[in-house]
PDB file of C-alpha atoms in Angstrom:
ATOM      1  CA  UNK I   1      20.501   6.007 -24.293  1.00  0.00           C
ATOM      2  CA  UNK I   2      17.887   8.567 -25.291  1.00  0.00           C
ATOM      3  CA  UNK I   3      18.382  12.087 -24.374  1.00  0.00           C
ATOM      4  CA  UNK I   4      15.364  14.432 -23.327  1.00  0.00           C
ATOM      5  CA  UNK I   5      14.736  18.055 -23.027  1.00  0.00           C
ATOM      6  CA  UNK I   6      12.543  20.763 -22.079  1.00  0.00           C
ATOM      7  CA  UNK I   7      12.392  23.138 -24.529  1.00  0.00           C
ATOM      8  CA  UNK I   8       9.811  26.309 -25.809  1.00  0.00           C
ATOM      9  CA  UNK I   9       7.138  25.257 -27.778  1.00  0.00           C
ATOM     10  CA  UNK I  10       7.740  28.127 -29.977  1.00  0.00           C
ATOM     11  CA  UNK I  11      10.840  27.117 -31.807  1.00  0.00           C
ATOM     12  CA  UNK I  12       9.612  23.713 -33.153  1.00  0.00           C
ATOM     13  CA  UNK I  13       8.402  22.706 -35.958  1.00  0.00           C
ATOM     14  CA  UNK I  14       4.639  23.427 -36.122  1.00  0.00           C
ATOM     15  CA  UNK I  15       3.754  19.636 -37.173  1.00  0.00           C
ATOM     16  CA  UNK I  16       5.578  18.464 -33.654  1.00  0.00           C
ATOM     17  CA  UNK I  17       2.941  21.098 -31.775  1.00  0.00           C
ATOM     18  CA  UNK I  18      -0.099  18.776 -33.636  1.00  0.00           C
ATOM     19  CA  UNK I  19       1.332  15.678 -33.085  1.00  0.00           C
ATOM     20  CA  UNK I  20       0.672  17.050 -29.185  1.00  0.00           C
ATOM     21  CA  UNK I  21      -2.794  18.045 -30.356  1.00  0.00           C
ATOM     22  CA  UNK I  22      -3.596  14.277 -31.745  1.00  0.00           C
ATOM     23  CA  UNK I  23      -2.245  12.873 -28.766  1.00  0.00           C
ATOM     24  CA  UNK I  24      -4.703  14.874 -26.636  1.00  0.00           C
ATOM     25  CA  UNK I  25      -7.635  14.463 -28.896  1.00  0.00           C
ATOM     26  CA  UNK I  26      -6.843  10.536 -28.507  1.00  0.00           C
ATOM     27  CA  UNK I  27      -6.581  11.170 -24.550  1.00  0.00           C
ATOM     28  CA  UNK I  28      -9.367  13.104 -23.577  1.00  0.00           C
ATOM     29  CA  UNK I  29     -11.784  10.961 -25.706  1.00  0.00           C
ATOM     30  CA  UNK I  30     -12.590  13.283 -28.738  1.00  0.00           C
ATOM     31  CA  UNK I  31     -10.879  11.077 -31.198  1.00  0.00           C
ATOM     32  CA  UNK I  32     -11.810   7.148 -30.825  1.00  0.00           C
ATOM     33  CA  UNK I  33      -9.141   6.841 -33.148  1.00  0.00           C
ATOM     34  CA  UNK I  34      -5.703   7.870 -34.569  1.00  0.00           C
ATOM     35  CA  UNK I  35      -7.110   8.738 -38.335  1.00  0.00           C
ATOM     36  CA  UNK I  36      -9.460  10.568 -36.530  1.00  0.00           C
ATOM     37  CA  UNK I  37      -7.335  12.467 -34.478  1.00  0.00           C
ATOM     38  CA  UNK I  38      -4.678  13.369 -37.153  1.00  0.00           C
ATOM     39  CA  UNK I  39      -7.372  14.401 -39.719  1.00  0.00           C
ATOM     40  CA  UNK I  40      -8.829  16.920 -36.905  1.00  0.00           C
ATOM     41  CA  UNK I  41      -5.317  18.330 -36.650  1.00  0.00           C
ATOM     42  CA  UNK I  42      -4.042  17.682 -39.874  1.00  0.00           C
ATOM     43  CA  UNK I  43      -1.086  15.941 -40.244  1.00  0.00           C
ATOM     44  CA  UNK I  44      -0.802  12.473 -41.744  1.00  0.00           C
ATOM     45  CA  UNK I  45      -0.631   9.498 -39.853  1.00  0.00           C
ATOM     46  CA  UNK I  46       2.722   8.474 -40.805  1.00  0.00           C
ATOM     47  CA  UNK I  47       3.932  12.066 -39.141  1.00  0.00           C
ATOM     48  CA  UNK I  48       1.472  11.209 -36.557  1.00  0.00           C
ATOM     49  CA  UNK I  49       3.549   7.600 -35.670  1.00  0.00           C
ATOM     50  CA  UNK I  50       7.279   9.004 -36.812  1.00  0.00           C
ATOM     51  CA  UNK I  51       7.129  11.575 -33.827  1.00  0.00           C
ATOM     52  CA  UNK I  52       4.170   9.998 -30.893  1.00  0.00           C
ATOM     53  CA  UNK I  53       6.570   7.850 -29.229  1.00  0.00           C
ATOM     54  CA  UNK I  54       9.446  10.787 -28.900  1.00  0.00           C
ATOM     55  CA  UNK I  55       6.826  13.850 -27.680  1.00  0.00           C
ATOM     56  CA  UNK I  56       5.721  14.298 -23.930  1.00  0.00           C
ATOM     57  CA  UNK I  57       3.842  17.024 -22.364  1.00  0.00           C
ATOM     58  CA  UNK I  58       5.322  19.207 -19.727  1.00  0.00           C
ATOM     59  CA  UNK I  59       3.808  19.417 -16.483  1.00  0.00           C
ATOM     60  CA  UNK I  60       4.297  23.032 -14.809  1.00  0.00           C
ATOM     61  CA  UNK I  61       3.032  21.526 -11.564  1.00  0.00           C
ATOM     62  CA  UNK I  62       5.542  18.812 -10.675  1.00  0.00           C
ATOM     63  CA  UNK I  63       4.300  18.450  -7.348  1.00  0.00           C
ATOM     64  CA  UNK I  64       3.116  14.907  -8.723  1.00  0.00           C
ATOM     65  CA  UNK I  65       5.103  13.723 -11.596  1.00  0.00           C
ATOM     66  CA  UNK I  66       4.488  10.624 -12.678  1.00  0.00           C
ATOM     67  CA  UNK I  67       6.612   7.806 -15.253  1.00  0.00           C
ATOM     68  CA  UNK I  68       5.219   5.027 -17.053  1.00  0.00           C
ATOM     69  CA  UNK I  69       7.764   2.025 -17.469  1.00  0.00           C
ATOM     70  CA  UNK I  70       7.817  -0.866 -19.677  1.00  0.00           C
ATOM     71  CA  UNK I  71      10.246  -3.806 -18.849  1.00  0.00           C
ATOM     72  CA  UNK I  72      11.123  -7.302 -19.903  1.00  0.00           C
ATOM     73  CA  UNK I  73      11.438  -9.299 -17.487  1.00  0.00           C
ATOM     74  CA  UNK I  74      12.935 -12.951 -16.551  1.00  0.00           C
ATOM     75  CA  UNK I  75       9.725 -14.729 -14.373  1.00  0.00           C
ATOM     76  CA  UNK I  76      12.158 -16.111 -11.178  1.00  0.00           C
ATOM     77  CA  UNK I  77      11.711 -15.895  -7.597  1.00  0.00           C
ATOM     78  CA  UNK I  78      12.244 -12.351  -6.132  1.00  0.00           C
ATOM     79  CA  UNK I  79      12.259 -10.904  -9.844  1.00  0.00           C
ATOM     80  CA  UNK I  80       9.445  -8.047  -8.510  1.00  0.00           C
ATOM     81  CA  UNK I  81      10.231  -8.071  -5.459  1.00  0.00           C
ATOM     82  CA  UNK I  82      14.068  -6.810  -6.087  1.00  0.00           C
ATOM     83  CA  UNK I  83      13.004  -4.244  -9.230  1.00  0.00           C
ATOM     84  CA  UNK I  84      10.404  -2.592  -6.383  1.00  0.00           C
ATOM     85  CA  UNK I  85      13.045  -2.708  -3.787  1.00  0.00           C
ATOM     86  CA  UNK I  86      15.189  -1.073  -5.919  1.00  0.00           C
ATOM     87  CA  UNK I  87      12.404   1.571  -6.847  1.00  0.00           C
ATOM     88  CA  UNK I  88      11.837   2.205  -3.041  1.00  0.00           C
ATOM     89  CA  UNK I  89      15.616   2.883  -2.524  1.00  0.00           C
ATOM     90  CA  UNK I  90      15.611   5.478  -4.719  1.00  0.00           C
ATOM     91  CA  UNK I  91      12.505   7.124  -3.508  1.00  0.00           C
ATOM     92  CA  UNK I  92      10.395   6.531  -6.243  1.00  0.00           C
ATOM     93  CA  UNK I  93       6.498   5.751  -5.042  1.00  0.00           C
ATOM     94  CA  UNK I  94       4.595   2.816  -7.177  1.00  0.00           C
ATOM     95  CA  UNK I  95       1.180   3.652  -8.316  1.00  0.00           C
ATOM     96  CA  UNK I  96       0.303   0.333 -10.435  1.00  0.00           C
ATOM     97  CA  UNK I  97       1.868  -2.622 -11.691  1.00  0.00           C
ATOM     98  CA  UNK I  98       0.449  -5.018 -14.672  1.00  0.00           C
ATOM     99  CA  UNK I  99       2.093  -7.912 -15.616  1.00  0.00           C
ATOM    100  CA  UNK I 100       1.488 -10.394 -18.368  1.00  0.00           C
ATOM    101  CA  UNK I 101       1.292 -13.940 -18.076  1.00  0.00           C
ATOM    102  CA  UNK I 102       5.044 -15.302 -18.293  1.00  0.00           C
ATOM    103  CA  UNK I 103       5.713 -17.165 -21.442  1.00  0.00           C
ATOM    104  CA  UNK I 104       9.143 -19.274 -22.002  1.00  0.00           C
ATOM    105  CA  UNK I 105       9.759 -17.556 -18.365  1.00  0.00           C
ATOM    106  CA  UNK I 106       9.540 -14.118 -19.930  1.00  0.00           C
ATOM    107  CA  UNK I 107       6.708 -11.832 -18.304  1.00  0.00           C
ATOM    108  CA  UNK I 108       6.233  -8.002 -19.459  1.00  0.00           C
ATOM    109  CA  UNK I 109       5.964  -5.566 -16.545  1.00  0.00           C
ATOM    110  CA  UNK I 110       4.661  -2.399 -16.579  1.00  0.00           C
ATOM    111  CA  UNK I 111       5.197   0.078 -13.659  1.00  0.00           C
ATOM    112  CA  UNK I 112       3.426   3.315 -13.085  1.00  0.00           C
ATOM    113  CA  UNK I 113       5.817   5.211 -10.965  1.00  0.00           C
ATOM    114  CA  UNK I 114       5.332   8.553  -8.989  1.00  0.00           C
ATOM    115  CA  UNK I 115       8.864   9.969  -9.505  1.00  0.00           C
ATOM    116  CA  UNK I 116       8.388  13.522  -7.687  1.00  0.00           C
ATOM    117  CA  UNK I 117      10.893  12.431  -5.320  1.00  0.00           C
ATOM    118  CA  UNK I 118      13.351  10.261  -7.310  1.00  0.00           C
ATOM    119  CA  UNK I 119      16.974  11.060  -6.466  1.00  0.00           C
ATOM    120  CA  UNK I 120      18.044  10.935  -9.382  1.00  0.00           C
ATOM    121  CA  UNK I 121      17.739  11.656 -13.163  1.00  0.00           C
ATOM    122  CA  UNK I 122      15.219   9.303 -15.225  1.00  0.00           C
ATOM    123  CA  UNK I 123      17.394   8.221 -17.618  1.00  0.00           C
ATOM    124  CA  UNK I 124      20.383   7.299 -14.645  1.00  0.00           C
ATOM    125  CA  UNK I 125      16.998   5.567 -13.022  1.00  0.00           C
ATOM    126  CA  UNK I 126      16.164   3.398 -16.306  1.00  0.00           C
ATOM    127  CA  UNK I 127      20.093   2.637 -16.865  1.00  0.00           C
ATOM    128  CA  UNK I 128      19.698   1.291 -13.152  1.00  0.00           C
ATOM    129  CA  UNK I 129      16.945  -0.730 -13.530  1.00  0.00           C
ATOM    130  CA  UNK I 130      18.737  -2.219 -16.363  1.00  0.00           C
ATOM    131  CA  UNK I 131      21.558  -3.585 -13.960  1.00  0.00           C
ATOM    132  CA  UNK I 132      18.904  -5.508 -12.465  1.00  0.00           C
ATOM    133  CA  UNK I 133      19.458  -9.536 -12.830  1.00  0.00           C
ATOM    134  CA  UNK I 134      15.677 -10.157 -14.096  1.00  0.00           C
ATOM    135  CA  UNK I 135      15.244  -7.027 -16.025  1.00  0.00           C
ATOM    136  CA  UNK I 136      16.162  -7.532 -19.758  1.00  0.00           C
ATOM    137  CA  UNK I 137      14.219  -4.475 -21.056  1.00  0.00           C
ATOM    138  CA  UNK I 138      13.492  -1.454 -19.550  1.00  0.00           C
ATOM    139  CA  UNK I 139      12.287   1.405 -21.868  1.00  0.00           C
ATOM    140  CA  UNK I 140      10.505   4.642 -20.579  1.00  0.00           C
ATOM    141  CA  UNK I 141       7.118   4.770 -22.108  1.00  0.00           C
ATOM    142  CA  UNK I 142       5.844   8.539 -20.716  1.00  0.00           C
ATOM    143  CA  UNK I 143       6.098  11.314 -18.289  1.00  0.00           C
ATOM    144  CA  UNK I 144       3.549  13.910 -17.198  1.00  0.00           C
TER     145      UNK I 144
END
């Protein structure tokens, strides 16, 4: 299980701080792609992919946090339906849902989640969903 913290920008590394800087160039349109974005920043694009998947803004204002979820899921009867139940128990609010076309009864869900309210701690929430009988995967892509 991956652990996360919040910690001051101004002890890390000074390549972590542009990885940030890529990833918002990418974002907010001024890079229409990665080279482009890690060039404008300059770091390399290996540094670029080694740290984008591990680095998430902070949000000051967490009146409306939000979580992106990826999951794997087995394509049965109820397979949603108990994963959102599950979501609503724990007071968790579901923005958007896209789902691929199951293949060898295997679909990939992902879940857009506002999680101001959650009652508990994301990574307790993920383990959770992971109990689930359908769920097979379920990896935290982001949260702002």
């Amino acid at each position: 299980m991956s652990k996360y913290y919040v910690v001051s920008g101004d002890i890390l590394p000074e390549v972590l701080e542009k990885v940030m800087e890529a990833q918002a160039l990418l974002a907010d349109g001024s890079a229409d792609r990665i080279s482009d974005a890690v060039k404008m920043v300059g770091i390399s694009r290996g540094t670029y992919y080694k740290y984008k998947d591990a680095l998430f803004p902070f949000a000051e204002n967490t009146n409306n946090r939000k979580a992106i979820i990826t999951m794997v899921v087995q394509d049965k009867k109820g397979a949603l339906s108990s994963i959102l139940a599950m979501i609503a128990n724990k007071n968790c609010n579901v923005v958007a849902i896209n789902q691929t076309m199951p293949l060898n009864r295997i679909t990939n869900v992902v879940l857009t989640l506002d999680v101001t309210d959650l009652d508990i701690a994301i990574p307790e929430f993920l383990d959770l969903l992971k109990t689930l009988p359908p769920v097979r995967k379920a990896d935290l892509v982001a949260v702002e």
